[in-house]
XYZ file of C-alpha atoms in Angstrom:
724
model
C 132.431 76.041 44.929
C 129.682 73.626 43.911
C 130.684 71.267 46.707
C 130.476 74.079 49.261
C 127.013 75.008 48.062
C 125.787 71.455 48.528
C 127.058 71.273 52.120
C 124.191 73.314 53.530
C 124.706 75.581 56.491
C 121.539 77.678 56.750
C 118.961 76.316 59.177
C 115.340 77.347 59.622
C 114.085 76.712 63.143
C 110.738 77.397 64.804
C 109.556 78.102 68.313
C 106.075 78.925 69.519
C 103.799 80.250 72.246
C 100.643 78.202 72.787
C 97.577 78.908 74.897
C 97.315 75.409 76.349
C 94.587 74.503 78.840
C 95.261 72.212 81.764
C 93.860 68.740 81.032
C 92.357 69.818 77.684
C 94.123 67.008 75.877
C 92.122 67.200 72.652
C 92.381 70.977 72.415
C 96.068 70.905 73.297
C 96.696 68.301 70.601
C 95.023 70.443 67.952
C 97.031 73.523 68.928
C 100.287 71.543 68.855
C 99.470 70.144 65.408
C 98.551 73.609 64.156
C 101.880 75.007 65.370
C 103.818 72.209 63.659
C 101.876 72.767 60.455
C 102.654 76.496 60.516
C 106.334 75.802 61.269
C 106.608 73.422 58.306
C 104.813 75.886 56.052
C 107.461 78.472 56.962
C 110.227 76.035 56.046
C 111.304 75.017 59.559
C 112.867 71.607 60.141
C 112.891 71.863 63.964
C 109.902 72.883 66.084
C 110.055 73.676 69.819
C 106.933 73.870 72.034
C 106.257 75.115 75.591
C 106.870 73.206 78.811
C 104.341 70.420 79.496
C 102.320 71.529 76.480
C 100.595 68.171 75.995
C 98.745 68.181 79.325
C 99.018 71.903 80.116
C 101.368 73.307 82.738
C 98.865 73.987 85.538
C 97.578 70.468 86.202
C 98.729 70.693 89.830
C 97.769 67.579 91.838
C 96.277 65.997 88.736
C 99.877 65.055 87.956
C 99.452 62.432 90.663
C 96.713 60.747 88.665
C 97.658 57.942 86.296
C 95.033 59.205 83.849
C 97.080 62.361 83.300
C 100.057 60.255 82.239
C 97.873 57.948 80.154
C 96.143 60.744 78.239
C 99.497 62.449 77.674
C 100.777 59.249 76.093
C 97.654 59.060 73.941
C 98.315 62.587 72.659
C 101.946 61.639 71.994
C 100.748 58.616 70.031
C 98.472 60.840 67.950
C 101.396 63.151 67.218
C 103.685 60.290 66.259
C 101.268 58.901 63.690
C 100.092 62.243 62.297
C 101.358 63.093 58.798
C 101.763 66.687 59.978
C 104.799 65.681 62.061
C 106.701 64.104 59.179
C 110.048 65.551 58.037
C 110.442 67.905 60.992
C 112.055 67.310 64.388
C 109.321 67.883 66.962
C 110.135 68.779 70.567
C 107.088 68.472 72.874
C 106.627 68.576 76.662
C 104.810 66.065 78.855
C 105.079 64.180 82.173
C 106.814 60.789 82.006
C 107.003 58.032 84.623
C 110.400 56.317 84.550
C 111.182 53.578 87.069
C 108.179 54.705 89.120
C 109.484 58.282 89.308
C 107.601 61.141 87.668
C 109.640 63.561 85.531
C 108.886 66.763 83.656
C 110.201 65.828 80.215
C 110.882 66.865 76.676
C 110.069 64.186 74.116
C 111.917 64.728 70.840
C 110.842 62.689 67.828
C 111.230 62.561 64.050
C 109.210 60.675 61.450
C 107.433 58.457 63.940
C 110.580 57.600 65.953
C 111.418 58.931 69.406
C 114.983 60.237 69.438
C 115.392 61.269 73.081
C 113.447 61.853 76.287
C 115.151 64.652 78.163
C 113.966 65.127 81.811
C 114.098 68.506 83.524
C 117.139 68.829 85.789
C 116.361 71.969 87.817
C 112.805 72.375 89.101
C 111.172 75.699 89.963
C 109.960 75.523 93.529
C 109.648 79.061 94.821
C 106.974 81.709 94.620
C 104.066 80.381 92.594
C 105.916 77.249 91.542
C 105.596 73.875 93.293
C 107.282 71.539 90.813
C 109.027 69.474 93.489
C 105.584 68.525 94.749
C 104.855 66.631 91.528
C 108.172 65.942 89.833
C 111.693 64.786 90.614
C 114.690 66.478 88.976
C 117.021 64.367 86.875
C 120.311 64.505 88.784
C 122.561 62.375 86.577
C 124.323 65.005 84.516
C 125.422 63.831 81.064
C 124.119 60.347 81.611
C 121.309 58.416 79.995
C 119.366 55.263 80.705
C 117.091 53.028 78.697
C 113.453 53.992 78.873
C 111.198 51.117 77.919
C 108.298 52.507 75.969
C 104.684 51.634 76.813
C 103.218 49.103 74.429
C 100.885 51.651 72.838
C 103.951 53.656 71.783
C 106.025 50.605 70.863
C 103.361 49.542 68.389
C 103.683 52.877 66.595
C 107.423 53.472 66.688
C 108.584 49.850 66.556
C 111.072 50.821 69.254
C 111.401 48.861 72.477
C 113.398 51.474 74.325
C 114.808 54.978 73.808
C 117.503 57.083 75.532
C 116.287 58.844 78.684
C 118.475 61.463 80.335
C 120.872 64.338 79.765
C 122.014 64.039 76.163
C 122.159 66.106 72.975
C 121.140 65.460 69.371
C 123.785 65.224 66.676
C 122.283 65.743 63.225
C 124.142 65.640 59.928
C 124.905 69.342 60.062
C 124.738 70.546 63.682
C 124.228 69.672 67.351
C 121.134 70.521 69.413
C 120.858 70.680 73.219
C 117.820 71.198 75.465
C 117.171 73.312 78.538
C 113.813 73.431 80.310
C 112.568 76.733 81.784
C 114.225 77.013 85.216
C 117.544 75.699 83.931
C 118.120 78.984 82.106
C 117.852 80.837 85.432
C 120.303 78.659 87.390
C 123.824 79.899 88.231
C 125.434 77.307 85.958
C 122.976 76.660 83.157
C 123.386 73.577 80.958
C 123.918 75.722 77.856
C 127.324 76.774 79.214
C 128.874 73.312 79.066
C 126.790 72.265 76.086
C 128.163 75.202 74.124
C 131.713 74.351 75.129
C 131.044 70.789 73.978
C 130.064 71.935 70.509
C 126.288 72.284 70.794
C 125.275 75.022 68.368
C 121.505 75.233 68.897
C 120.034 75.574 72.387
C 116.330 75.166 73.081
C 114.361 76.227 76.135
C 110.748 75.166 76.727
C 109.211 77.376 79.419
C 106.078 77.718 81.519
C 106.863 81.248 82.664
C 104.110 83.560 83.903
C 103.878 87.298 83.599
C 105.605 89.649 85.978
C 106.090 93.312 85.165
C 109.399 93.769 83.358
C 110.080 90.030 83.385
C 110.566 90.214 79.627
C 113.696 92.250 80.323
C 115.117 89.434 82.446
C 114.320 86.750 79.871
C 115.872 88.676 77.020
C 118.927 89.559 79.110
C 119.485 85.919 80.060
C 119.209 84.641 76.487
C 121.285 87.364 74.875
C 123.948 87.086 77.570
C 124.123 83.317 77.117
C 124.659 83.597 73.380
C 126.974 86.583 73.698
C 129.371 84.717 75.974
C 129.197 81.335 74.288
C 127.853 81.950 70.815
C 125.096 79.824 69.348
C 121.434 79.897 68.391
C 118.878 80.004 71.218
C 115.163 79.197 70.898
C 112.751 79.980 73.735
C 109.139 78.752 73.737
C 106.562 79.655 76.367
C 103.010 79.023 77.479
C 100.604 81.907 76.923
C 97.248 82.818 78.434
C 95.464 81.642 81.580
C 96.180 77.965 82.184
C 93.121 77.489 84.404
C 94.724 79.254 87.382
C 95.261 82.808 88.622
C 98.437 83.273 86.600
C 98.870 84.749 83.141
C 101.599 83.271 80.950
C 102.877 85.942 78.623
C 104.468 84.183 75.672
C 107.512 86.218 74.601
C 108.854 83.393 72.452
C 112.133 84.380 70.853
C 115.003 83.272 68.646
C 118.478 84.677 69.310
C 121.965 84.170 67.915
C 125.345 85.408 69.099
C 123.820 87.997 71.431
C 121.261 89.365 68.966
C 117.492 88.841 68.691
C 116.257 87.548 65.334
C 112.591 86.865 66.116
C 110.337 88.336 68.830
C 106.986 86.889 69.795
C 104.134 88.930 71.211
C 103.883 89.271 74.976
C 100.137 89.918 75.102
C 97.991 88.330 72.446
C 94.577 86.684 72.285
C 95.713 84.243 69.593
C 95.966 80.663 70.830
C 98.841 79.715 68.521
C 101.849 81.847 67.641
C 104.817 80.456 65.716
C 108.165 82.198 65.162
C 110.748 81.107 62.622
C 114.194 82.323 61.686
C 116.696 81.264 59.049
C 120.216 81.489 60.425
C 123.690 80.569 59.229
C 125.586 78.001 61.283
C 128.831 79.452 59.984
C 128.033 82.659 61.857
C 128.024 80.650 65.073
C 131.271 78.888 64.241
C 133.159 81.990 63.225
C 131.824 83.897 66.256
C 133.040 81.197 68.619
C 136.407 80.941 66.941
C 137.095 84.557 67.882
C 136.409 84.079 71.626
C 139.878 83.451 72.989
C 138.681 82.833 76.552
C 136.614 79.960 75.213
C 139.424 78.429 73.228
C 142.590 79.084 75.202
C 143.785 76.901 78.016
C 142.316 77.441 81.470
C 144.713 78.705 84.079
C 143.644 75.897 86.388
C 144.814 73.183 84.055
C 142.852 70.406 82.403
C 140.049 68.465 83.999
C 140.573 64.747 84.163
C 137.945 63.035 82.087
C 137.845 59.259 81.736
C 138.745 57.966 78.282
C 139.858 61.446 77.153
C 143.267 63.010 76.942
C 143.893 66.200 78.850
C 143.717 69.144 76.505
C 144.670 72.778 77.189
C 141.559 74.160 75.471
C 138.745 75.243 77.803
C 136.130 73.956 75.388
C 137.782 70.594 74.976
C 138.153 70.140 78.738
C 134.391 69.846 79.210
C 133.050 66.419 79.997
C 131.276 65.411 76.771
C 127.549 64.948 76.477
C 126.135 61.671 75.193
C 125.186 62.236 71.578
C 122.119 60.772 69.916
C 122.907 60.504 66.221
C 120.080 61.658 63.958
C 120.168 60.888 60.241
C 118.562 64.183 59.346
C 119.753 67.692 58.475
C 118.210 71.001 59.473
C 119.806 72.634 56.442
C 119.189 71.906 52.787
C 121.774 71.104 50.163
C 121.146 74.053 47.865
C 120.732 76.960 50.292
C 123.282 79.414 48.972
C 120.630 81.884 47.787
C 118.248 81.369 50.697
C 117.726 84.711 52.505
C 118.787 84.975 56.129
C 116.766 86.536 58.943
C 117.809 90.001 60.042
C 118.363 90.969 63.680
C 115.586 92.961 65.359
C 115.470 95.275 68.357
C 113.284 93.952 71.154
C 110.290 96.175 71.803
C 109.359 96.412 75.489
C 106.119 97.610 77.064
C 106.106 100.176 79.840
C 104.823 98.957 83.236
C 101.550 100.833 82.728
C 101.130 99.202 79.312
C 101.793 95.787 80.811
C 99.076 96.380 83.408
C 96.733 97.439 80.621
C 97.433 94.373 78.478
C 98.350 91.459 80.765
C 95.394 91.368 83.177
C 93.051 92.191 80.285
C 94.210 89.112 78.365
C 93.852 87.064 81.546
C 90.298 88.358 82.055
C 89.398 87.307 78.519
C 90.752 83.794 79.032
C 88.988 83.502 82.382
C 85.693 84.720 80.922
C 85.628 82.408 77.918
C 86.732 79.376 79.877
C 84.220 79.926 82.676
C 81.466 80.114 80.029
C 79.867 83.074 81.759
C 78.207 86.004 80.012
C 80.327 88.849 81.355
C 81.387 90.744 84.463
C 79.652 92.621 87.277
C 81.645 95.411 88.911
C 80.636 97.575 91.912
C 81.819 100.995 90.682
C 82.434 103.436 93.519
C 83.907 106.389 91.664
C 87.394 105.739 93.083
C 90.705 104.795 91.499
C 90.580 101.074 92.310
C 87.173 100.251 90.869
C 87.827 102.686 88.030
C 91.072 100.866 87.194
C 89.225 97.540 87.204
C 86.639 98.955 84.818
C 89.456 100.169 82.568
C 90.931 96.665 82.498
C 87.645 95.298 81.162
C 87.512 98.108 78.612
C 91.106 97.313 77.588
C 90.041 93.688 77.191
C 87.185 94.749 74.911
C 89.612 96.869 72.905
C 91.951 93.900 72.403
C 89.064 91.632 71.420
C 87.923 94.104 68.763
C 91.484 94.433 67.452
C 91.906 90.663 67.265
C 88.638 90.294 65.331
C 89.650 93.159 63.055
C 92.866 91.300 62.229
C 90.962 88.158 61.319
C 91.118 85.971 64.441
C 88.334 83.446 63.916
C 88.945 81.881 67.341
C 88.356 85.174 69.163
C 85.296 85.866 67.023
C 83.823 82.464 67.840
C 84.458 82.978 71.560
C 82.875 86.419 71.690
C 79.803 85.166 69.830
C 79.446 82.396 72.378
C 79.752 84.840 75.276
C 77.128 87.281 73.953
C 74.963 84.405 72.683
C 74.665 85.765 69.134
C 75.998 83.662 66.275
C 76.048 86.560 63.789
C 77.598 89.181 66.094
C 80.893 90.822 65.088
C 82.408 93.280 67.595
C 83.790 96.463 66.086
C 83.492 99.113 68.810
C 84.976 98.456 72.293
C 82.248 100.589 73.891
C 79.495 98.584 72.253
C 81.131 95.292 73.263
C 81.622 96.610 76.805
C 77.900 97.377 77.015
C 77.215 93.696 76.399
C 79.663 92.085 78.802
C 80.224 94.584 81.634
C 77.577 95.645 84.142
C 78.651 98.345 86.589
C 76.728 99.366 89.680
C 76.951 102.369 91.975
C 75.595 101.315 95.382
C 74.716 104.511 97.197
C 73.943 104.965 100.858
C 73.033 107.928 103.006
C 76.786 108.410 103.452
C 77.531 108.622 99.726
C 78.314 111.939 98.074
C 77.017 113.294 94.792
C 80.617 113.631 93.555
C 81.411 109.894 93.693
C 78.056 109.064 92.103
C 78.779 111.430 89.203
C 82.301 110.107 88.722
C 81.069 106.512 88.554
C 78.279 107.411 86.131
C 80.567 109.434 83.860
C 83.129 106.627 83.596
C 80.430 104.028 82.927
C 79.004 106.209 80.166
C 82.401 106.705 78.525
C 83.402 103.029 78.498
C 79.889 101.974 77.524
C 79.067 99.619 80.404
C 75.484 98.824 81.365
C 75.232 100.951 84.510
C 72.903 100.529 87.466
C 72.352 102.984 90.296
C 70.746 101.779 93.519
C 70.504 102.616 97.199
C 71.445 100.118 99.908
C 69.870 102.005 102.833
C 66.706 99.833 102.998
C 68.827 96.675 103.330
C 71.123 98.247 105.932
C 68.158 99.492 108.003
C 66.486 96.096 107.803
C 69.588 94.354 109.144
C 70.083 96.905 111.915
C 66.379 96.598 112.698
C 66.831 92.893 113.361
C 69.720 93.701 115.705
C 67.694 96.336 117.555
C 64.687 94.034 117.801
C 66.773 91.277 119.401
C 69.004 93.377 121.674
C 66.955 96.477 122.315
C 70.010 98.564 121.374
C 70.495 100.942 118.438
C 74.186 101.577 117.590
C 75.218 105.017 116.327
C 78.111 106.493 114.343
C 80.858 108.352 116.187
C 79.639 111.569 114.606
C 76.280 110.946 116.280
C 77.697 110.158 119.707
C 78.348 106.429 119.284
C 81.456 104.551 120.320
C 84.147 103.378 117.913
C 82.791 99.815 118.179
C 79.332 100.954 117.141
C 80.709 103.005 114.263
C 82.847 100.139 112.977
C 79.915 97.738 113.022
C 77.714 100.182 111.102
C 80.414 100.699 108.487
C 80.971 96.981 108.037
C 77.262 96.286 107.569
C 77.218 98.691 104.630
C 80.296 97.103 103.054
C 79.003 93.555 103.443
C 75.545 94.365 102.169
C 77.203 95.597 98.988
C 78.859 92.201 98.531
C 75.527 90.359 98.889
C 73.844 92.735 96.436
C 76.735 92.355 93.973
C 76.303 88.587 93.848
C 72.527 88.850 93.599
C 72.724 91.170 90.606
C 75.510 89.113 89.030
C 73.241 86.096 89.053
C 69.963 87.735 88.049
C 70.550 91.054 86.289
C 70.777 89.389 82.864
C 67.678 87.356 83.708
C 65.829 90.561 84.505
C 66.770 91.879 81.051
C 65.651 88.711 79.317
C 69.215 87.634 78.490
C 70.778 84.239 79.275
C 73.771 83.574 81.487
C 75.356 84.883 84.664
C 78.111 87.372 85.446
C 81.427 87.049 87.238
C 81.821 89.468 90.149
C 84.976 91.588 89.946
C 86.776 92.799 93.057
C 88.895 95.933 93.270
C 91.195 95.763 96.312
C 94.800 96.723 95.567
C 97.886 95.211 97.129
C 98.578 98.145 99.459
C 95.202 97.650 101.152
C 95.868 93.939 101.480
C 99.289 94.512 103.022
C 97.880 97.030 105.461
C 94.705 95.149 106.257
C 92.622 98.150 105.218
C 89.554 96.289 104.016
C 86.462 94.707 105.467
C 86.356 90.970 105.084
C 83.547 89.788 102.821
C 82.817 93.217 101.430
C 83.218 94.174 97.767
C 86.815 92.980 97.950
C 85.260 89.514 98.086
C 84.567 88.578 94.487
C 85.006 85.816 91.952
C 88.221 87.389 90.700
C 90.210 90.476 91.613
C 92.333 91.572 88.634
C 94.117 94.330 90.574
C 94.790 92.259 93.712
C 98.517 92.227 92.946
C 98.941 95.857 91.879
C 99.891 98.793 94.079
C 98.075 102.119 94.158
C 101.027 103.853 92.526
C 100.982 101.555 89.519
C 97.193 101.731 89.299
C 97.336 105.495 89.085
C 99.946 105.293 86.305
C 97.749 102.770 84.505
C 94.643 104.954 84.880
C 96.603 107.917 83.518
C 97.585 105.793 80.513
C 93.955 104.774 79.927
C 92.803 108.360 80.150
C 95.190 109.347 77.382
C 95.102 106.227 75.185
C 91.363 105.508 75.336
C 90.265 109.149 75.659
C 88.385 108.756 78.929
C 88.259 112.249 80.503
C 86.174 110.983 83.433
C 89.340 109.431 84.803
C 90.857 112.868 85.413
C 88.395 113.681 88.196
C 88.844 110.177 89.635
C 92.621 110.642 89.819
C 92.471 113.968 91.667
C 89.661 113.007 94.070
C 90.595 112.005 97.651
C 90.282 108.273 98.357
C 87.318 107.550 100.610
C 85.221 104.564 101.640
C 82.184 106.800 102.342
C 80.995 104.641 105.208
C 80.596 107.421 107.781
C 78.033 110.246 107.738
C 78.656 113.239 105.481
C 79.460 116.615 106.997
C 77.161 119.218 105.425
C 76.819 117.037 102.328
C 80.583 116.638 101.917
C 82.853 113.643 102.485
C 84.195 113.552 106.038
C 86.068 110.233 105.856
C 89.248 109.770 103.810
C 91.538 106.769 103.519
C 94.566 108.902 104.378
C 93.219 109.294 107.906
C 91.298 106.098 108.602
C 93.669 103.666 106.897
C 96.616 104.492 109.110
C 95.151 105.823 112.340
C 96.710 106.770 114.664
C 99.626 107.656 112.331
C 98.457 109.459 109.143
C 102.089 110.220 108.301
C 102.386 106.570 107.341
C 99.940 106.929 104.413
C 102.426 108.254 101.815
C 104.610 105.197 102.462
C 101.940 102.643 101.521
C 103.123 102.224 97.900
C 106.654 101.779 99.257
C 105.309 98.990 101.457
C 104.056 97.200 98.386
C 107.350 97.707 96.595
C 109.490 96.534 99.495
C 107.342 93.505 100.218
C 107.796 92.249 96.679
C 111.412 93.348 96.385
C 112.599 91.910 99.681
C 110.748 88.628 99.240
C 111.822 88.148 95.636
C 115.040 86.307 94.710
C 117.817 88.875 94.991
C 119.729 87.496 92.018
C 117.110 88.737 89.589
C 115.530 92.027 88.599
C 113.107 93.562 91.089
C 109.427 93.109 90.501
C 107.697 95.377 88.010
C 110.965 95.455 86.155
C 112.185 98.416 88.172
C 115.779 98.806 89.112
C 116.571 99.320 92.799
C 115.629 102.824 93.774
C 113.438 103.526 90.746
C 110.681 105.972 91.676
C 107.039 105.328 91.101
C 107.193 101.558 90.834
C 105.941 99.180 93.448
C 105.766 95.450 93.790
C 102.999 93.242 92.587
C 102.136 91.168 95.621
C 99.951 88.281 96.636
C 96.346 88.395 95.662
C 94.249 86.678 92.991
C 95.729 88.560 90.102
C 96.852 87.982 86.574
C 100.467 88.619 87.424
C 102.682 88.873 90.457
C 105.969 90.003 91.948
C 109.495 88.715 91.815
C 110.815 86.372 89.153
C 108.306 83.711 90.031
C 105.922 85.912 92.001
C 104.379 85.554 95.403
C 101.960 82.887 96.512
C 98.327 83.626 95.821
C 96.013 83.130 98.774
C 92.262 82.754 98.559
C 89.952 82.969 95.604
C 89.035 86.612 95.914
C 91.325 88.395 98.369
C 93.267 87.907 101.527
C 91.399 86.116 104.279
C 94.108 87.165 106.715
C 92.952 90.771 107.074
C 91.642 91.981 110.439
C 87.932 91.789 111.136
C 87.346 95.533 111.157
C 88.748 98.224 108.942
C 90.100 100.770 111.424
C 91.200 98.203 113.995
C 93.143 96.563 111.195
C 95.190 99.650 110.421
C 98.880 98.727 110.579
C 98.113 95.465 112.369
C 98.382 93.365 109.215
C 101.725 94.964 108.426
C 102.941 94.697 111.999
C 101.963 91.043 112.330
C 103.559 90.075 109.021
C 107.280 89.232 109.198
C 109.465 91.527 107.144
C 112.349 90.022 105.242
C 115.312 92.367 105.450
C 118.660 91.217 104.083
C 117.580 87.586 104.314
C 116.483 87.796 107.974
C 112.948 87.566 109.307
C 111.927 90.366 111.635
C 108.594 89.649 113.350
C 107.074 92.911 114.523
C 105.226 92.963 117.805
C 105.058 96.505 119.145
C 102.856 99.235 117.688
C 104.992 102.391 117.646
C 108.247 100.443 117.707
C 107.147 98.298 114.769
C 106.135 101.330 112.759
C 109.536 102.851 113.403
C 111.247 99.685 112.179
C 109.142 99.683 109.015
C 109.833 103.347 108.300
C 113.520 102.668 108.861
C 113.324 100.044 106.145
C 111.752 102.657 103.849
C 114.626 105.049 104.509
C 117.151 102.344 103.705
């Protein structure tokens, strides 16, 4: 009995989610060291970090620069010689140049010695991912080469070369194998054969951005992998905004034998989050021993493997992985009384909650990294701009919660933003009054109802609200035109042609964009406060798909946090905000008809609604707009994975997150994001653009491209897709 107790079988492992910044080598180093320190404090003897955590995932073409590789090596050197990294196996991500080929690698080291450099074997290259542009996949399965270390590393490790390739670590008590992000999603993931070859702990370092319901897919993949094959699975992920338009949503986890034993947060403002779990290796071994399909002979007979005898067992027929022997144990000798981690049930967010939390976290990261003083939002009294305002209010709510729970990093950031070293946010409304300026830009075509709705919402969320009239600017511009041409265009309601009416509407929309940027730059100056504001746009994905927007109007902004969200999802999100944040002004916004208010009022009432003008000459098409967003994301997303927004096929009320500068996107990897502040592919004029953007965009139906060229015929084809 005493001998059994000294064997050690309980292992404590750690994974993490880090908010790494692209090319912030010093900051990234400090966050990595902090995560290792926390892992050691919790008793872990193995620590896994996110993909490319040393340089940050979103370096893009900076990967081509030798400085990126050099500074990554300098950070690695600092990690190798730091006392924090002693007595724990550290698994970090960085780019490595081997034989003049650039690889996305895991560097695994212990006590100042590099054990293995494991290059990524399957690169993500669809949707938002372009890894093949910068890296080459390692194609030599279960083979290694010598990697000759740079002199700066040799001097520290006293190693001339280390193994480079597809291998596993064999410690005194277990065997550890690595996957990198995309490899988990491939049809035949490495963990399958690694598990059959005796690997008991699988690790996955990811750079996976947020998509609605993507957490479901991640959890399903990990639990399925360990259900079929047994074993312990660690998943680490990037979190936050990595300097781009994507939000990485953490969701680090630890699983064993199909169960979850540690769940990381999906939306958090903390830069460093570390998960640990203490698990029994004997649970893995006994679980595997009961899987007859794993242990019995395959019906196809043994696979011929050089230097091995044919064996009827499926597990023993697998071509073995090269093993790197490590004189170190993850378990401790006397661990009989050490408590084990208990399984937990994964807690998912609803799609509306994800919209409330994900883009809000992304806005916070974008704001603090841009070193601006807040946001400027044209608030029209409609659902789109109201939803954008609610996202900022949700951000303020999360900031106050983080400060309440003792986050010194968030507190320091918010003090920098508001330029007050003694400020401590406690009330989201009060914080919102400092960092959000809203503006209702009225014209002679604006109604009292939209003005009241905008003012009521601004008052309830606490934003600094401005009301102004754009008519003097519009008349001045039209006066220049009349002075030069001798012509005075008129609205259709006043006897003008459709061309005249369109031009007059577009002038109003574009004047609002110019005014928005002017006030964003100088409104704080006028109040005697330092800094500038970021202009927020509020064009949803349905409008972008349809082309129902005026180029360079208020949809043109620094950032558009709802540019990838459909109207259906925005309405669900606004409903959630109304109930959760107690914002009754949103009720009137939800029931009001959508209108651009660019044409003259009829007896003081709105005469122009989106339902008519957006889809002329076919208003019956309007109810199908959310379905257009859903289908565009669903049909363009990889069919082997869950539909965007986490919906199952045929689920009502959910639509796809599509291209647009947004915090999250559709499909497993999302759609490409075009332009800084909205699609530049929309038609010149709003009404002329109705349906044309949809009709000119190829539809992907069952893997085939269908370019649409005829008006009525194209609409019929699109509606047929809806029916299917």
